[in-house]
Amino acid sequence: MVDWETLRSACEACHRCPLGQTRTNLVFGVGNPEAEILFVGEGPGEQEDLKGEPFVGKAGILLDKMLACIGLSRQENVYIANIVKCRPPHNRDPLPEERFSCLPYLREQTKLIRPKIIVCLGKVAATTLIDPSFSIMRSHGVWYERKGFWMIATFHPAALLRNEGLKRDAYADLLRIRAKYEELTSDSKKEPPAETDG
Ligand code: URA
């Protein structure tokens, strides 16, 4: 298994698809490398490309609020990455060949982080990681157990900015994510039972 530094260098030097030629910065990922939850978006937009960090534009501000409302943050207890690490021109969806060229890097990141939960933000992440025919409208908020990970998809924050009506369902998904996080982390956090006399 590669280490973080080697993996980042490999991504910096990557020529597996043409996106590396048009990007400003590689957008590798951000957060706690030992996080129990990995959030995956689709790919960097303009702001992310300029800053080299995922989710720093309007959608990112909303994502940070969504995380905060269930006690999570990129500074503390989640890791955030994307299906592709270089900005697709004009913010188009990453093409299937771009997604699958970049996916091995996300897999290596996942091996290093070893999260218990993977949250797909939107259709591109869900169709790439859960099921090619995944429908966000039909199957958001549903848990899938895959290769030792608990996986779930919810609406992409950019979709929530376009359609406020989805926010109620997105909030319910967030509560499910918080509940699963507590369920999966409570055992390791539990103190051994206190000894009692008699
Ligand atoms: N949208 C994404 O899917 N990822 C980002 O990093 C920013 C916007």
PDB file of C-alpha atoms and ligand atoms in Angstrom:
ATOM      1  CA  MET A   1       0.000   0.000   0.000  1.00  0.00           C
ATOM      2  CA  VAL A   2       1.325   3.453  -0.890  1.00  0.00           C
ATOM      3  CA  ASP A   3       1.720   6.221   1.687  1.00  0.00           C
ATOM      4  CA  TRP A   4       0.031   9.633   1.521  1.00  0.00           C
ATOM      5  CA  GLU A   5       3.053  11.444   0.122  1.00  0.00           C
ATOM      6  CA  THR A   6       3.645   8.930  -2.672  1.00  0.00           C
ATOM      7  CA  LEU A   7      -0.046   8.952  -3.546  1.00  0.00           C
ATOM      8  CA  ARG A   8      -0.204  12.745  -3.728  1.00  0.00           C
ATOM      9  CA  SER A   9       2.926  12.842  -5.910  1.00  0.00           C
ATOM     10  CA  ALA A  10       1.423  10.219  -8.239  1.00  0.00           C
ATOM     11  CA  CYS A  11      -1.728  12.360  -8.579  1.00  0.00           C
ATOM     12  CA  GLU A  12       0.321  15.509  -9.212  1.00  0.00           C
ATOM     13  CA  ALA A  13       2.155  13.748 -12.044  1.00  0.00           C
ATOM     14  CA  CYS A  14      -0.904  11.930 -13.450  1.00  0.00           C
ATOM     15  CA  HIS A  15      -1.565  11.825 -17.209  1.00  0.00           C
ATOM     16  CA  ARG A  16      -4.204   9.094 -17.216  1.00  0.00           C
ATOM     17  CA  CYS A  17      -6.764  11.511 -18.684  1.00  0.00           C
ATOM     18  CA  PRO A  18      -6.621  14.974 -20.303  1.00  0.00           C
ATOM     19  CA  LEU A  19      -8.041  16.855 -17.267  1.00  0.00           C
ATOM     20  CA  GLY A  20      -4.536  17.213 -15.789  1.00  0.00           C
ATOM     21  CA  GLN A  21      -3.572  19.466 -18.720  1.00  0.00           C
ATOM     22  CA  THR A  22      -6.322  22.047 -18.178  1.00  0.00           C
ATOM     23  CA  ARG A  23      -6.515  22.216 -14.393  1.00  0.00           C
ATOM     24  CA  THR A  24      -4.879  24.944 -12.290  1.00  0.00           C
ATOM     25  CA  ASN A  25      -4.389  22.814  -9.182  1.00  0.00           C
ATOM     26  CA  LEU A  26      -4.811  19.199  -8.245  1.00  0.00           C
ATOM     27  CA  VAL A  27      -7.678  18.857  -5.748  1.00  0.00           C
ATOM     28  CA  PHE A  28      -6.454  15.870  -3.775  1.00  0.00           C
ATOM     29  CA  GLY A  29      -8.728  15.878  -0.708  1.00  0.00           C
ATOM     30  CA  VAL A  30      -9.028  17.482   2.692  1.00  0.00           C
ATOM     31  CA  GLY A  31      -9.813  16.514   6.249  1.00  0.00           C
ATOM     32  CA  ASN A  32      -8.803  14.061   8.909  1.00  0.00           C
ATOM     33  CA  PRO A  33      -6.813  11.185   7.328  1.00  0.00           C
ATOM     34  CA  GLU A  34      -8.120   8.932  10.113  1.00  0.00           C
ATOM     35  CA  ALA A  35     -11.766   9.945   9.706  1.00  0.00           C
ATOM     36  CA  GLU A  36     -14.548   7.397  10.224  1.00  0.00           C
ATOM     37  CA  ILE A  37     -16.569   9.085   7.441  1.00  0.00           C
ATOM     38  CA  LEU A  38     -15.490   9.826   3.881  1.00  0.00           C
ATOM     39  CA  PHE A  39     -17.623  12.229   1.810  1.00  0.00           C
ATOM     40  CA  VAL A  40     -17.216  11.985  -1.969  1.00  0.00           C
ATOM     41  CA  GLY A  41     -18.324  14.648  -4.450  1.00  0.00           C
ATOM     42  CA  GLU A  42     -18.004  14.621  -8.223  1.00  0.00           C
ATOM     43  CA  GLY A  43     -15.105  16.872  -9.155  1.00  0.00           C
ATOM     44  CA  PRO A  44     -13.573  20.289  -8.518  1.00  0.00           C
ATOM     45  CA  GLY A  45     -15.316  23.442  -9.730  1.00  0.00           C
ATOM     46  CA  GLU A  46     -13.705  26.808 -10.433  1.00  0.00           C
ATOM     47  CA  GLN A  47     -13.051  27.811  -6.811  1.00  0.00           C
ATOM     48  CA  GLU A  48     -11.726  24.383  -5.896  1.00  0.00           C
ATOM     49  CA  ASP A  49      -9.424  24.406  -8.941  1.00  0.00           C
ATOM     50  CA  LEU A  50      -8.046  27.801  -7.900  1.00  0.00           C
ATOM     51  CA  LYS A  51      -7.549  26.839  -4.255  1.00  0.00           C
ATOM     52  CA  GLY A  52      -6.618  23.155  -4.586  1.00  0.00           C
ATOM     53  CA  GLU A  53      -9.208  22.127  -1.967  1.00  0.00           C
ATOM     54  CA  PRO A  54     -12.557  20.332  -2.399  1.00  0.00           C
ATOM     55  CA  PHE A  55     -15.845  22.108  -1.738  1.00  0.00           C
ATOM     56  CA  VAL A  56     -14.722  25.681  -1.092  1.00  0.00           C
ATOM     57  CA  GLY A  57     -17.279  27.476  -3.308  1.00  0.00           C
ATOM     58  CA  LYS A  58     -20.986  28.065  -2.560  1.00  0.00           C
ATOM     59  CA  ALA A  59     -21.745  24.335  -2.477  1.00  0.00           C
ATOM     60  CA  GLY A  60     -18.835  23.866  -0.083  1.00  0.00           C
ATOM     61  CA  ILE A  61     -20.162  26.494   2.329  1.00  0.00           C
ATOM     62  CA  LEU A  62     -23.458  24.614   2.371  1.00  0.00           C
ATOM     63  CA  LEU A  63     -21.666  21.282   2.824  1.00  0.00           C
ATOM     64  CA  ASP A  64     -19.839  22.681   5.865  1.00  0.00           C
ATOM     65  CA  LYS A  65     -23.200  23.771   7.325  1.00  0.00           C
ATOM     66  CA  MET A  66     -24.682  20.327   6.647  1.00  0.00           C
ATOM     67  CA  LEU A  67     -21.740  18.697   8.412  1.00  0.00           C
ATOM     68  CA  ALA A  68     -21.966  21.116  11.342  1.00  0.00           C
ATOM     69  CA  CYS A  69     -25.633  20.322  11.886  1.00  0.00           C
ATOM     70  CA  ILE A  70     -24.676  16.707  12.699  1.00  0.00           C
ATOM     71  CA  GLY A  71     -21.554  17.584  14.678  1.00  0.00           C
ATOM     72  CA  LEU A  72     -19.007  16.924  11.926  1.00  0.00           C
ATOM     73  CA  SER A  73     -16.371  19.101  10.278  1.00  0.00           C
ATOM     74  CA  ARG A  74     -13.559  18.850   7.740  1.00  0.00           C
ATOM     75  CA  GLN A  75     -11.163  20.176  10.385  1.00  0.00           C
ATOM     76  CA  GLU A  76     -12.009  17.422  12.841  1.00  0.00           C
ATOM     77  CA  ASN A  77     -13.729  14.202  11.886  1.00  0.00           C
ATOM     78  CA  VAL A  78     -14.421  13.755   8.172  1.00  0.00           C
ATOM     79  CA  TYR A  79     -12.373  13.451   4.996  1.00  0.00           C
ATOM     80  CA  ILE A  80     -13.684  14.988   1.757  1.00  0.00           C
ATOM     81  CA  ALA A  81     -12.614  13.943  -1.736  1.00  0.00           C
ATOM     82  CA  ASN A  82     -14.029  13.785  -5.249  1.00  0.00           C
ATOM     83  CA  ILE A  83     -14.442  11.150  -7.944  1.00  0.00           C
ATOM     84  CA  VAL A  84     -12.029  13.158 -10.151  1.00  0.00           C
ATOM     85  CA  LYS A  85      -9.167  15.237  -8.797  1.00  0.00           C
ATOM     86  CA  CYS A  86      -8.881  17.727 -11.669  1.00  0.00           C
ATOM     87  CA  ARG A  87     -11.535  20.228 -12.787  1.00  0.00           C
ATOM     88  CA  PRO A  88     -13.568  19.216 -15.834  1.00  0.00           C
ATOM     89  CA  PRO A  89     -13.691  22.217 -18.229  1.00  0.00           C
ATOM     90  CA  HIS A  90     -16.768  24.460 -17.820  1.00  0.00           C
ATOM     91  CA  ASN A  91     -17.875  22.382 -14.801  1.00  0.00           C
ATOM     92  CA  ARG A  92     -19.267  19.597 -16.963  1.00  0.00           C
ATOM     93  CA  ASP A  93     -19.786  16.187 -15.375  1.00  0.00           C
ATOM     94  CA  PRO A  94     -16.631  14.072 -15.479  1.00  0.00           C
ATOM     95  CA  LEU A  95     -16.785  11.596 -18.386  1.00  0.00           C
ATOM     96  CA  PRO A  96     -16.902   7.865 -17.609  1.00  0.00           C
ATOM     97  CA  GLU A  97     -13.308   7.386 -18.815  1.00  0.00           C
ATOM     98  CA  GLU A  98     -12.138  10.285 -16.597  1.00  0.00           C
ATOM     99  CA  ARG A  99     -13.950   8.823 -13.571  1.00  0.00           C
ATOM    100  CA  PHE A 100     -12.501   5.380 -14.048  1.00  0.00           C
ATOM    101  CA  SER A 101      -8.969   6.668 -14.718  1.00  0.00           C
ATOM    102  CA  CYS A 102      -9.071   8.609 -11.450  1.00  0.00           C
ATOM    103  CA  LEU A 103     -10.854   6.017  -9.307  1.00  0.00           C
ATOM    104  CA  PRO A 104      -7.729   4.013  -8.343  1.00  0.00           C
ATOM    105  CA  TYR A 105      -6.455   7.120  -6.492  1.00  0.00           C
ATOM    106  CA  LEU A 106      -9.668   7.403  -4.483  1.00  0.00           C
ATOM    107  CA  ARG A 107      -9.401   3.673  -3.718  1.00  0.00           C
ATOM    108  CA  GLU A 108      -5.866   4.179  -2.358  1.00  0.00           C
ATOM    109  CA  GLN A 109      -7.072   7.129  -0.259  1.00  0.00           C
ATOM    110  CA  THR A 110      -9.884   4.940   1.073  1.00  0.00           C
ATOM    111  CA  LYS A 111      -7.387   2.197   1.994  1.00  0.00           C
ATOM    112  CA  LEU A 112      -5.297   4.720   3.923  1.00  0.00           C
ATOM    113  CA  ILE A 113      -8.250   6.370   5.699  1.00  0.00           C
ATOM    114  CA  ARG A 114     -10.164   3.122   6.395  1.00  0.00           C
ATOM    115  CA  PRO A 115     -13.480   4.931   6.989  1.00  0.00           C
ATOM    116  CA  LYS A 116     -16.482   3.022   8.299  1.00  0.00           C
ATOM    117  CA  ILE A 117     -18.929   5.125   6.267  1.00  0.00           C
ATOM    118  CA  ILE A 118     -18.747   6.498   2.710  1.00  0.00           C
ATOM    119  CA  VAL A 119     -21.254   9.201   1.770  1.00  0.00           C
ATOM    120  CA  CYS A 120     -21.805   9.834  -1.940  1.00  0.00           C
ATOM    121  CA  LEU A 121     -22.757  13.443  -2.619  1.00  0.00           C
ATOM    122  CA  GLY A 122     -24.940  13.360  -5.717  1.00  0.00           C
ATOM    123  CA  LYS A 123     -25.419  11.237  -8.775  1.00  0.00           C
ATOM    124  CA  VAL A 124     -21.887  11.134 -10.178  1.00  0.00           C
ATOM    125  CA  ALA A 125     -20.457   9.729  -6.926  1.00  0.00           C
ATOM    126  CA  ALA A 126     -23.380   7.342  -6.366  1.00  0.00           C
ATOM    127  CA  THR A 127     -23.392   5.935  -9.910  1.00  0.00           C
ATOM    128  CA  THR A 128     -19.621   5.508  -9.797  1.00  0.00           C
ATOM    129  CA  LEU A 129     -19.321   4.000  -6.309  1.00  0.00           C
ATOM    130  CA  ILE A 130     -22.642   2.277  -5.533  1.00  0.00           C
ATOM    131  CA  ASP A 131     -24.459   1.282  -8.713  1.00  0.00           C
ATOM    132  CA  PRO A 132     -24.289   2.585 -12.327  1.00  0.00           C
ATOM    133  CA  SER A 133     -28.099   2.811 -12.418  1.00  0.00           C
ATOM    134  CA  PHE A 134     -28.402   4.569  -9.031  1.00  0.00           C
ATOM    135  CA  SER A 135     -31.252   7.104  -8.787  1.00  0.00           C
ATOM    136  CA  ILE A 136     -30.721   9.766  -6.123  1.00  0.00           C
ATOM    137  CA  MET A 137     -34.410  10.668  -6.059  1.00  0.00           C
ATOM    138  CA  ARG A 138     -35.437   7.049  -5.419  1.00  0.00           C
ATOM    139  CA  SER A 139     -32.573   5.703  -3.320  1.00  0.00           C
ATOM    140  CA  HIS A 140     -31.034   8.566  -1.336  1.00  0.00           C
ATOM    141  CA  GLY A 141     -30.837   7.764   2.371  1.00  0.00           C
ATOM    142  CA  VAL A 142     -30.629   3.991   1.823  1.00  0.00           C
ATOM    143  CA  TRP A 143     -27.689   2.083   3.363  1.00  0.00           C
ATOM    144  CA  TYR A 144     -25.625  -0.369   1.298  1.00  0.00           C
ATOM    145  CA  GLU A 145     -22.974  -2.602   2.839  1.00  0.00           C
ATOM    146  CA  ARG A 146     -20.133  -2.992   0.338  1.00  0.00           C
ATOM    147  CA  LYS A 147     -16.692  -4.495   0.914  1.00  0.00           C
ATOM    148  CA  GLY A 148     -16.759  -3.689   4.599  1.00  0.00           C
ATOM    149  CA  PHE A 149     -18.004  -0.106   4.181  1.00  0.00           C
ATOM    150  CA  TRP A 150     -21.410   1.347   4.959  1.00  0.00           C
ATOM    151  CA  MET A 151     -22.361   3.431   1.925  1.00  0.00           C
ATOM    152  CA  ILE A 152     -25.155   5.928   1.462  1.00  0.00           C
ATOM    153  CA  ALA A 153     -25.976   8.656  -1.063  1.00  0.00           C
ATOM    154  CA  THR A 154     -27.591  12.002  -0.500  1.00  0.00           C
ATOM    155  CA  PHE A 155     -28.203  15.109  -2.571  1.00  0.00           C
ATOM    156  CA  HIS A 156     -25.228  17.105  -3.792  1.00  0.00           C
ATOM    157  CA  PRO A 157     -25.142  20.477  -1.998  1.00  0.00           C
ATOM    158  CA  ALA A 158     -25.253  22.228  -5.407  1.00  0.00           C
ATOM    159  CA  ALA A 159     -28.582  20.453  -6.078  1.00  0.00           C
ATOM    160  CA  LEU A 160     -29.866  21.731  -2.711  1.00  0.00           C
ATOM    161  CA  LEU A 161     -28.885  25.285  -3.704  1.00  0.00           C
ATOM    162  CA  ARG A 162     -30.855  24.902  -6.940  1.00  0.00           C
ATOM    163  CA  ASN A 163     -33.856  23.230  -5.319  1.00  0.00           C
ATOM    164  CA  GLU A 164     -34.627  24.221  -1.717  1.00  0.00           C
ATOM    165  CA  GLY A 165     -37.483  21.704  -1.684  1.00  0.00           C
ATOM    166  CA  LEU A 166     -34.936  18.867  -1.374  1.00  0.00           C
ATOM    167  CA  LYS A 167     -33.526  20.170   1.916  1.00  0.00           C
ATOM    168  CA  ARG A 168     -36.013  18.360   4.154  1.00  0.00           C
ATOM    169  CA  ASP A 169     -35.075  14.967   2.646  1.00  0.00           C
ATOM    170  CA  ALA A 170     -31.387  15.875   2.800  1.00  0.00           C
ATOM    171  CA  TYR A 171     -31.749  16.663   6.510  1.00  0.00           C
ATOM    172  CA  ALA A 172     -33.348  13.260   7.119  1.00  0.00           C
ATOM    173  CA  ASP A 173     -30.388  11.643   5.297  1.00  0.00           C
ATOM    174  CA  LEU A 174     -27.958  13.564   7.510  1.00  0.00           C
ATOM    175  CA  LEU A 175     -29.700  12.296  10.627  1.00  0.00           C
ATOM    176  CA  ARG A 176     -29.380   8.731   9.322  1.00  0.00           C
ATOM    177  CA  ILE A 177     -25.675   9.308   8.747  1.00  0.00           C
ATOM    178  CA  ARG A 178     -25.241  10.664  12.296  1.00  0.00           C
ATOM    179  CA  ALA A 179     -27.149   7.708  13.763  1.00  0.00           C
ATOM    180  CA  LYS A 180     -25.017   5.163  11.872  1.00  0.00           C
ATOM    181  CA  TYR A 181     -21.850   7.020  12.890  1.00  0.00           C
ATOM    182  CA  GLU A 182     -22.852   6.776  16.550  1.00  0.00           C
ATOM    183  CA  GLU A 183     -23.832   3.138  16.191  1.00  0.00           C
ATOM    184  CA  LEU A 184     -20.502   2.217  14.583  1.00  0.00           C
ATOM    185  CA  THR A 185     -18.257   4.247  16.840  1.00  0.00           C
ATOM    186  CA  SER A 186     -19.967   3.814  20.209  1.00  0.00           C
ATOM    187  CA  ASP A 187     -18.372   0.409  21.046  1.00  0.00           C
ATOM    188  CA  SER A 188     -14.819   1.603  20.636  1.00  0.00           C
ATOM    189  CA  LYS A 189     -15.595   4.711  22.673  1.00  0.00           C
ATOM    190  CA  LYS A 190     -17.349   2.888  25.510  1.00  0.00           C
ATOM    191  CA  GLU A 191     -15.480   2.758  28.809  1.00  0.00           C
ATOM    192  CA  PRO A 192     -15.243  -0.731  30.349  1.00  0.00           C
ATOM    193  CA  PRO A 193     -18.068  -1.237  32.871  1.00  0.00           C
ATOM    194  CA  ALA A 194     -17.182   0.204  36.281  1.00  0.00           C
ATOM    195  CA  GLU A 195     -16.422  -2.397  38.925  1.00  0.00           C
ATOM    196  CA  THR A 196     -18.936  -2.503  41.738  1.00  0.00           C
ATOM    197  CA  ASP A 197     -18.547  -3.864  45.236  1.00  0.00           C
ATOM    198  CA  GLY A 198     -20.311  -7.126  46.017  1.00  0.00           C
TER     199      GLY A 198
HETATM  200  N1  URA B   1     -18.665  20.011  -6.322  1.00  0.00           N
HETATM  201  C1  URA B   1     -18.058  18.810  -6.139  1.00  0.00           C
HETATM  202  O1  URA B   1     -18.643  17.773  -6.432  1.00  0.00           O
HETATM  203  N2  URA B   1     -16.854  18.798  -5.595  1.00  0.00           N
HETATM  204  C2  URA B   1     -16.196  19.891  -5.230  1.00  0.00           C
HETATM  205  O2  URA B   1     -15.080  19.772  -4.733  1.00  0.00           O
HETATM  206  C3  URA B   1     -16.847  21.127  -5.432  1.00  0.00           C
HETATM  207  C4  URA B   1     -18.064  21.171  -5.978  1.00  0.00           C
END
